Amino acid sequence: MDLPVDEWKSYLLQKWASLPTSVQVTISTAETLRDIFLHSSSLLQPEDELFLKRLSKGYLVGKDSDAPLFYREEGNKKFQEKDYTGAAVLYSKGVSHSRPNTEDMSLCHANRSAALFHLGQYETCLKDINRAQTHGYPERLQPKIMLRKAECLVALGRLQEASQTISDLERNFTATPALADVLPQTLQRNLHRLKMKMQEKDSLTESFPAALAKTLEDAALREENEQLSNASSSIGLCVDPLKGRCLVATKDILPGELLVQEDAFVSVLNPGELPPPHHGLDSKWDTRVTNGDLYCHRCLKHTLATVPCDGCSYAKYCSQECLQQAWELYHRTECPLGGLLLTLGVFCHIALRLTLLVGFEDVRKIITKLCDKISNKDICLPESNNQVKTLNYGLGESEKNGNIVETPIPGCDINGKYENNYNAVFNLLPHTENHSPEHKFLCALCVSALCRQLEAASLQAIPTERIVNSSQLKAAVTPELCPDVTIWGVAMLRHMLQLQCNAQAMTTIQHTGPKGSIVTDSRQVRLATGIFPVISLLNHSCSPNTSVSFISTVATIRASQRIRKGQEILHCYGPHKSRMGVAERQQKLRSQYFFDCACPACQTEAHRMAAGPRWEAFCCNSCGAPMQDLQQQVRVAQKLLRDGELERAVQRLSGCQRDAESFLWAEHAVVGEIADGLARACAALGDWQKSATHLQRSLYVVEVRHGPSSVEMGHELFKLAQIFFNGFAVPEALSTIQKAEEVLSLHCGPWDDEIQELQKMKSCLLDLPPTPVGPAL
């Protein structure tokens, strides 16, 4: 996903292996990224580009005129099954393949509006109705969507507009008697019912958007840092002789305190699980749901009513405004390259988008001026292990009055402030000397192939200036890249290498489990990849003192525990002590981030017994054999649970629980997994007391493994609160809601879905009339 698809990666690695040793040595010993790029790109042959082109064509990113009907029919099947979310996604796929101002476009929008209406998304439904009418919705079908429009307006409390819509509809009947004759009786009855409903209904306010805006305002940083943009005044930027740049507390910090709130400088939506390149009609159109179908490709907002690019079927947005901004900033260049970018991977895509956002002229200026400063040598000389010494290479320099002046810390401006800008991004270390020669070769050829495509397309629209002029276009027919495109390629190569250590996975919480389940389950999924210059200053710990959450493209860092003045602010790069053992963590950090972790968690675990933590260990050394069978039985039970076969799931999980007790510690992760499954099954059967008992057992495992204040503990407490709430155990529910809110508030902002749901449950319980004291649940 981050790197190219396996076929292209294998192809390039084979090409590397077949190169003469002398050529490999030349690339391996190149001192600058410019040399690496030029040596590698000179080896890109026409047959290589043809192979890449064949791979890229496997991704259907263009518009297919036959697809809208297919997706509309598939969506209708979901609609009949009352799977309105699934129907909306399929109708959206049809929209993405439709051309503007066609019946296909109007019908897909109209059908999607029906699904959105049933989901209670009335505002979005109204927008789709307007889109259907704009794109030429057939006159004979107008009464259906006009009635739907009136129903939405009534539901939103906009009674005057609803009355006008009904009047317009009735006038149409009068003006066109034939229309009334063919109007189904059910539709006429619905119109009459709606008019009666309007007479009874008072105004209804929709306060959520305003409340959300207020919530986001309340969550903003109170005192901005004068040295660090998007950061609290409670932290400061320092340079450590061994660690390089780092963030430290300038005062005592309390748990839950907001430390950084930063918008991504650049981000790219991760495509998710894409269908394999199609080789026949059976796999031509894919009905699976991916991130690209559910989230805006610019702002990452969740939406079931995507607005597609007019030029391709892949890029989708939450609104016309996002579509227009994306087009002007980068998508007009990316649009014809969709299949190629999916083939080359997210890192290459980010590298291109980053340079498009900045503009070629700004990229050229920073590279040219810094090259001049260091005697025409490439800016990307091998970095020293001591990051302070990178100042010798000009990495901490800024422009003032047209001259280059030194600044104390790399990435800061002439006033010593570190901001979310291209200067900060450019100064993130690419670790050129740590990457393997074959990896640098692979990245260089990916960038080179992309540059060739940009040349061939004769780029017409870049936010600032064109990459090439008419005379330079002639260079596209030769293996050598023109000087300007070389600068562009070197910049993209630098950014592609930076991303391995500086890319931030942007995640979201998605609810899982059977449809209609009263007790929700959730999992964290990677939604996008972005660059956050300020957050990139945070060093790693396997037991961090901060937590990160995301809303749209904004990342929020909060203190997850008390941090004393002078202590370093630490972030987890992925390998966490609660998720993997010390040996696995060390290996992952060394291979991806090029350092040996010496955090307290690693030092402590290194001296522990070899058996590992109890949530992974057996009661004795001879119990490994039954484990595989137990895990297989648990998987079977979970499938039964997903399929709604609740009694059989409980029977199977109960057997697993008895088996697990014979050879696993009570804190073992599988014990918790079994208890969680039993809790969900009992809740679905309406046995709230048993459900709560099982979930409290799961809660114990989560607390031992992740800690009492972990975000995992917050999610589990949320589920327990749901069980108590649905079982009418009011005191237990209120107590658990308070605990869940306290824990989740350390990691998430007040806009978090679970926190908002907890507040609704609490409000509902507090409004209940007093009831006689009786047995809980």
PDB file of C-alpha atoms in Angstrom, residues 105-257:
ATOM      1  CA  MET A 105     -26.436  10.412 -13.156  1.00  0.00           C
ATOM      2  CA  SER A 106     -29.915  11.613 -12.209  1.00  0.00           C
ATOM      3  CA  LEU A 107     -31.271   8.117 -11.477  1.00  0.00           C
ATOM      4  CA  CYS A 108     -28.293   7.139  -9.312  1.00  0.00           C
ATOM      5  CA  HIS A 109     -28.644  10.363  -7.295  1.00  0.00           C
ATOM      6  CA  ALA A 110     -32.387   9.851  -6.901  1.00  0.00           C
ATOM      7  CA  ASN A 111     -31.986   6.254  -5.767  1.00  0.00           C
ATOM      8  CA  ARG A 112     -29.267   7.272  -3.334  1.00  0.00           C
ATOM      9  CA  SER A 113     -31.546   9.956  -1.914  1.00  0.00           C
ATOM     10  CA  ALA A 114     -34.082   7.236  -1.077  1.00  0.00           C
ATOM     11  CA  ALA A 115     -31.452   5.243   0.834  1.00  0.00           C
ATOM     12  CA  LEU A 116     -30.291   8.368   2.682  1.00  0.00           C
ATOM     13  CA  PHE A 117     -33.892   9.184   3.604  1.00  0.00           C
ATOM     14  CA  HIS A 118     -34.306   5.790   5.266  1.00  0.00           C
ATOM     15  CA  LEU A 119     -31.024   6.366   7.132  1.00  0.00           C
ATOM     16  CA  GLY A 120     -32.385   9.640   8.514  1.00  0.00           C
ATOM     17  CA  GLN A 121     -29.795  11.766   6.667  1.00  0.00           C
ATOM     18  CA  TYR A 122     -32.356  14.341   5.575  1.00  0.00           C
ATOM     19  CA  GLU A 123     -30.037  17.244   4.736  1.00  0.00           C
ATOM     20  CA  THR A 124     -27.874  15.014   2.564  1.00  0.00           C
ATOM     21  CA  CYS A 125     -30.993  13.494   1.002  1.00  0.00           C
ATOM     22  CA  LEU A 126     -32.147  16.981  -0.025  1.00  0.00           C
ATOM     23  CA  LYS A 127     -28.804  17.644  -1.708  1.00  0.00           C
ATOM     24  CA  ASP A 128     -29.105  14.420  -3.699  1.00  0.00           C
ATOM     25  CA  ILE A 129     -32.650  15.301  -4.758  1.00  0.00           C
ATOM     26  CA  ASN A 130     -31.386  18.640  -6.052  1.00  0.00           C
ATOM     27  CA  ARG A 131     -28.535  16.882  -7.863  1.00  0.00           C
ATOM     28  CA  ALA A 132     -30.962  14.443  -9.485  1.00  0.00           C
ATOM     29  CA  GLN A 133     -33.081  17.332 -10.753  1.00  0.00           C
ATOM     30  CA  THR A 134     -30.032  19.278 -11.921  1.00  0.00           C
ATOM     31  CA  HIS A 135     -28.818  16.319 -14.006  1.00  0.00           C
ATOM     32  CA  GLY A 136     -32.170  15.849 -15.774  1.00  0.00           C
ATOM     33  CA  TYR A 137     -34.312  13.541 -13.649  1.00  0.00           C
ATOM     34  CA  PRO A 138     -37.166  12.231 -15.856  1.00  0.00           C
ATOM     35  CA  GLU A 139     -40.392  14.242 -15.660  1.00  0.00           C
ATOM     36  CA  ARG A 140     -42.505  11.116 -15.181  1.00  0.00           C
ATOM     37  CA  LEU A 141     -40.668  10.327 -11.927  1.00  0.00           C
ATOM     38  CA  GLN A 142     -40.613  13.844 -10.476  1.00  0.00           C
ATOM     39  CA  PRO A 143     -43.530  13.293  -8.031  1.00  0.00           C
ATOM     40  CA  LYS A 144     -41.560  10.611  -6.175  1.00  0.00           C
ATOM     41  CA  ILE A 145     -38.609  12.818  -5.338  1.00  0.00           C
ATOM     42  CA  MET A 146     -40.741  15.903  -4.750  1.00  0.00           C
ATOM     43  CA  LEU A 147     -42.716  14.007  -2.121  1.00  0.00           C
ATOM     44  CA  ARG A 148     -39.440  12.732  -0.632  1.00  0.00           C
ATOM     45  CA  LYS A 149     -38.167  16.298  -0.555  1.00  0.00           C
ATOM     46  CA  ALA A 150     -41.272  17.429   1.313  1.00  0.00           C
ATOM     47  CA  GLU A 151     -40.880  14.610   3.834  1.00  0.00           C
ATOM     48  CA  CYS A 152     -37.264  15.627   4.480  1.00  0.00           C
ATOM     49  CA  LEU A 153     -38.270  19.231   5.003  1.00  0.00           C
ATOM     50  CA  VAL A 154     -40.984  18.214   7.472  1.00  0.00           C
ATOM     51  CA  ALA A 155     -38.533  15.996   9.358  1.00  0.00           C
ATOM     52  CA  LEU A 156     -36.129  18.953   9.580  1.00  0.00           C
ATOM     53  CA  GLY A 157     -38.854  21.284  10.800  1.00  0.00           C
ATOM     54  CA  ARG A 158     -38.730  23.443   7.665  1.00  0.00           C
ATOM     55  CA  LEU A 159     -42.499  23.460   7.330  1.00  0.00           C
ATOM     56  CA  GLN A 160     -42.834  26.504   5.116  1.00  0.00           C
ATOM     57  CA  GLU A 161     -40.533  25.016   2.488  1.00  0.00           C
ATOM     58  CA  ALA A 162     -42.335  21.684   2.800  1.00  0.00           C
ATOM     59  CA  SER A 163     -45.680  23.398   2.214  1.00  0.00           C
ATOM     60  CA  GLN A 164     -44.317  25.128  -0.884  1.00  0.00           C
ATOM     61  CA  THR A 165     -42.978  21.824  -2.246  1.00  0.00           C
ATOM     62  CA  ILE A 166     -46.373  20.147  -1.749  1.00  0.00           C
ATOM     63  CA  SER A 167     -48.120  23.064  -3.454  1.00  0.00           C
ATOM     64  CA  ASP A 168     -45.727  22.774  -6.403  1.00  0.00           C
ATOM     65  CA  LEU A 169     -46.440  19.063  -6.607  1.00  0.00           C
ATOM     66  CA  GLU A 170     -50.209  19.580  -6.576  1.00  0.00           C
ATOM     67  CA  ARG A 171     -49.935  22.305  -9.237  1.00  0.00           C
ATOM     68  CA  ASN A 172     -48.047  19.824 -11.414  1.00  0.00           C
ATOM     69  CA  PHE A 173     -50.959  17.389 -11.079  1.00  0.00           C
ATOM     70  CA  THR A 174     -53.419  20.089 -12.057  1.00  0.00           C
ATOM     71  CA  ALA A 175     -51.335  21.260 -15.012  1.00  0.00           C
ATOM     72  CA  THR A 176     -50.639  17.716 -16.178  1.00  0.00           C
ATOM     73  CA  PRO A 177     -53.700  15.508 -15.561  1.00  0.00           C
ATOM     74  CA  ALA A 178     -51.984  12.550 -17.188  1.00  0.00           C
ATOM     75  CA  LEU A 179     -49.359  12.719 -14.442  1.00  0.00           C
ATOM     76  CA  ALA A 180     -51.992  12.330 -11.733  1.00  0.00           C
ATOM     77  CA  ASP A 181     -53.579   9.426 -13.613  1.00  0.00           C
ATOM     78  CA  VAL A 182     -50.358   7.407 -13.616  1.00  0.00           C
ATOM     79  CA  LEU A 183     -49.356   8.381 -10.079  1.00  0.00           C
ATOM     80  CA  PRO A 184     -49.504   5.259  -7.891  1.00  0.00           C
ATOM     81  CA  GLN A 185     -52.246   5.261  -5.284  1.00  0.00           C
ATOM     82  CA  THR A 186     -49.675   4.684  -2.535  1.00  0.00           C
ATOM     83  CA  LEU A 187     -47.901   7.892  -3.535  1.00  0.00           C
ATOM     84  CA  GLN A 188     -51.157   9.827  -3.381  1.00  0.00           C
ATOM     85  CA  ARG A 189     -51.918   8.375   0.044  1.00  0.00           C
ATOM     86  CA  ASN A 190     -48.418   9.343   1.235  1.00  0.00           C
ATOM     87  CA  LEU A 191     -49.022  12.883   0.039  1.00  0.00           C
ATOM     88  CA  HIS A 192     -52.270  13.064   2.001  1.00  0.00           C
ATOM     89  CA  ARG A 193     -50.590  11.597   5.100  1.00  0.00           C
ATOM     90  CA  LEU A 194     -47.781  14.137   4.867  1.00  0.00           C
ATOM     91  CA  LYS A 195     -50.233  17.051   4.680  1.00  0.00           C
ATOM     92  CA  MET A 196     -51.991  15.781   7.819  1.00  0.00           C
ATOM     93  CA  LYS A 197     -48.651  15.390   9.553  1.00  0.00           C
ATOM     94  CA  MET A 198     -47.702  18.978   8.762  1.00  0.00           C
ATOM     95  CA  GLN A 199     -50.834  20.222  10.495  1.00  0.00           C
ATOM     96  CA  GLU A 200     -49.778  18.474  13.695  1.00  0.00           C
ATOM     97  CA  LYS A 201     -46.044  19.125  13.639  1.00  0.00           C
ATOM     98  CA  ASP A 202     -44.287  22.011  15.296  1.00  0.00           C
ATOM     99  CA  SER A 203     -40.909  23.301  14.283  1.00  0.00           C
ATOM    100  CA  LEU A 204     -37.995  20.928  14.746  1.00  0.00           C
ATOM    101  CA  THR A 205     -34.481  22.244  15.165  1.00  0.00           C
ATOM    102  CA  GLU A 206     -31.366  20.508  13.946  1.00  0.00           C
ATOM    103  CA  SER A 207     -28.767  21.550  16.465  1.00  0.00           C
ATOM    104  CA  PHE A 208     -26.023  18.997  15.782  1.00  0.00           C
ATOM    105  CA  PRO A 209     -23.904  21.021  13.289  1.00  0.00           C
ATOM    106  CA  ALA A 210     -23.923  24.045  15.596  1.00  0.00           C
ATOM    107  CA  ALA A 211     -23.164  21.859  18.598  1.00  0.00           C
ATOM    108  CA  LEU A 212     -20.281  20.212  16.731  1.00  0.00           C
ATOM    109  CA  ALA A 213     -18.855  23.607  15.753  1.00  0.00           C
ATOM    110  CA  LYS A 214     -19.032  24.673  19.410  1.00  0.00           C
ATOM    111  CA  THR A 215     -17.346  21.423  20.455  1.00  0.00           C
ATOM    112  CA  LEU A 216     -14.466  21.940  18.036  1.00  0.00           C
ATOM    113  CA  GLU A 217     -14.089  25.528  19.205  1.00  0.00           C
ATOM    114  CA  ASP A 218     -13.948  24.369  22.839  1.00  0.00           C
ATOM    115  CA  ALA A 219     -11.300  21.782  21.902  1.00  0.00           C
ATOM    116  CA  ALA A 220      -8.970  24.349  20.333  1.00  0.00           C
ATOM    117  CA  LEU A 221      -5.627  25.214  21.869  1.00  0.00           C
ATOM    118  CA  ARG A 222      -6.076  27.845  24.560  1.00  0.00           C
ATOM    119  CA  GLU A 223      -2.574  29.345  24.493  1.00  0.00           C
ATOM    120  CA  GLU A 224      -0.584  28.981  21.275  1.00  0.00           C
ATOM    121  CA  ASN A 225       3.102  28.403  21.476  1.00  0.00           C
ATOM    122  CA  GLU A 226       5.261  31.260  20.196  1.00  0.00           C
ATOM    123  CA  GLN A 227       8.017  28.850  19.140  1.00  0.00           C
ATOM    124  CA  LEU A 228       5.891  26.013  17.718  1.00  0.00           C
ATOM    125  CA  SER A 229       2.844  26.474  15.528  1.00  0.00           C
ATOM    126  CA  ASN A 230      -0.218  24.382  16.413  1.00  0.00           C
ATOM    127  CA  ALA A 231       1.239  23.526  19.824  1.00  0.00           C
ATOM    128  CA  SER A 232       0.350  24.328  23.425  1.00  0.00           C
ATOM    129  CA  SER A 233       2.474  26.756  25.424  1.00  0.00           C
ATOM    130  CA  SER A 234       3.123  23.825  27.783  1.00  0.00           C
ATOM    131  CA  ILE A 235       5.749  22.318  25.464  1.00  0.00           C
ATOM    132  CA  GLY A 236       8.996  23.537  23.931  1.00  0.00           C
ATOM    133  CA  LEU A 237      11.346  22.560  21.102  1.00  0.00           C
ATOM    134  CA  CYS A 238      14.855  21.432  22.044  1.00  0.00           C
ATOM    135  CA  VAL A 239      17.820  19.757  20.368  1.00  0.00           C
ATOM    136  CA  ASP A 240      19.378  16.780  22.097  1.00  0.00           C
ATOM    137  CA  PRO A 241      22.959  15.763  21.103  1.00  0.00           C
ATOM    138  CA  LEU A 242      21.864  12.139  20.653  1.00  0.00           C
ATOM    139  CA  LYS A 243      18.165  12.312  19.764  1.00  0.00           C
ATOM    140  CA  GLY A 244      18.187  15.498  17.714  1.00  0.00           C
ATOM    141  CA  ARG A 245      15.058  17.642  17.777  1.00  0.00           C
ATOM    142  CA  CYS A 246      12.528  16.789  20.479  1.00  0.00           C
ATOM    143  CA  LEU A 247       9.629  18.264  22.445  1.00  0.00           C
ATOM    144  CA  VAL A 248       9.746  18.693  26.240  1.00  0.00           C
ATOM    145  CA  ALA A 249       7.282  19.912  28.858  1.00  0.00           C
ATOM    146  CA  THR A 250       7.904  23.519  29.916  1.00  0.00           C
ATOM    147  CA  LYS A 251       5.489  23.116  32.845  1.00  0.00           C
ATOM    148  CA  ASP A 252       3.652  20.310  34.610  1.00  0.00           C
ATOM    149  CA  ILE A 253       1.045  18.783  32.285  1.00  0.00           C
ATOM    150  CA  LEU A 254      -2.132  17.074  33.468  1.00  0.00           C
ATOM    151  CA  PRO A 255      -3.656  13.937  31.888  1.00  0.00           C
ATOM    152  CA  GLY A 256      -5.977  14.805  29.008  1.00  0.00           C
ATOM    153  CA  GLU A 257      -4.332  18.191  28.359  1.00  0.00           C
TER     154      GLU A 257
END
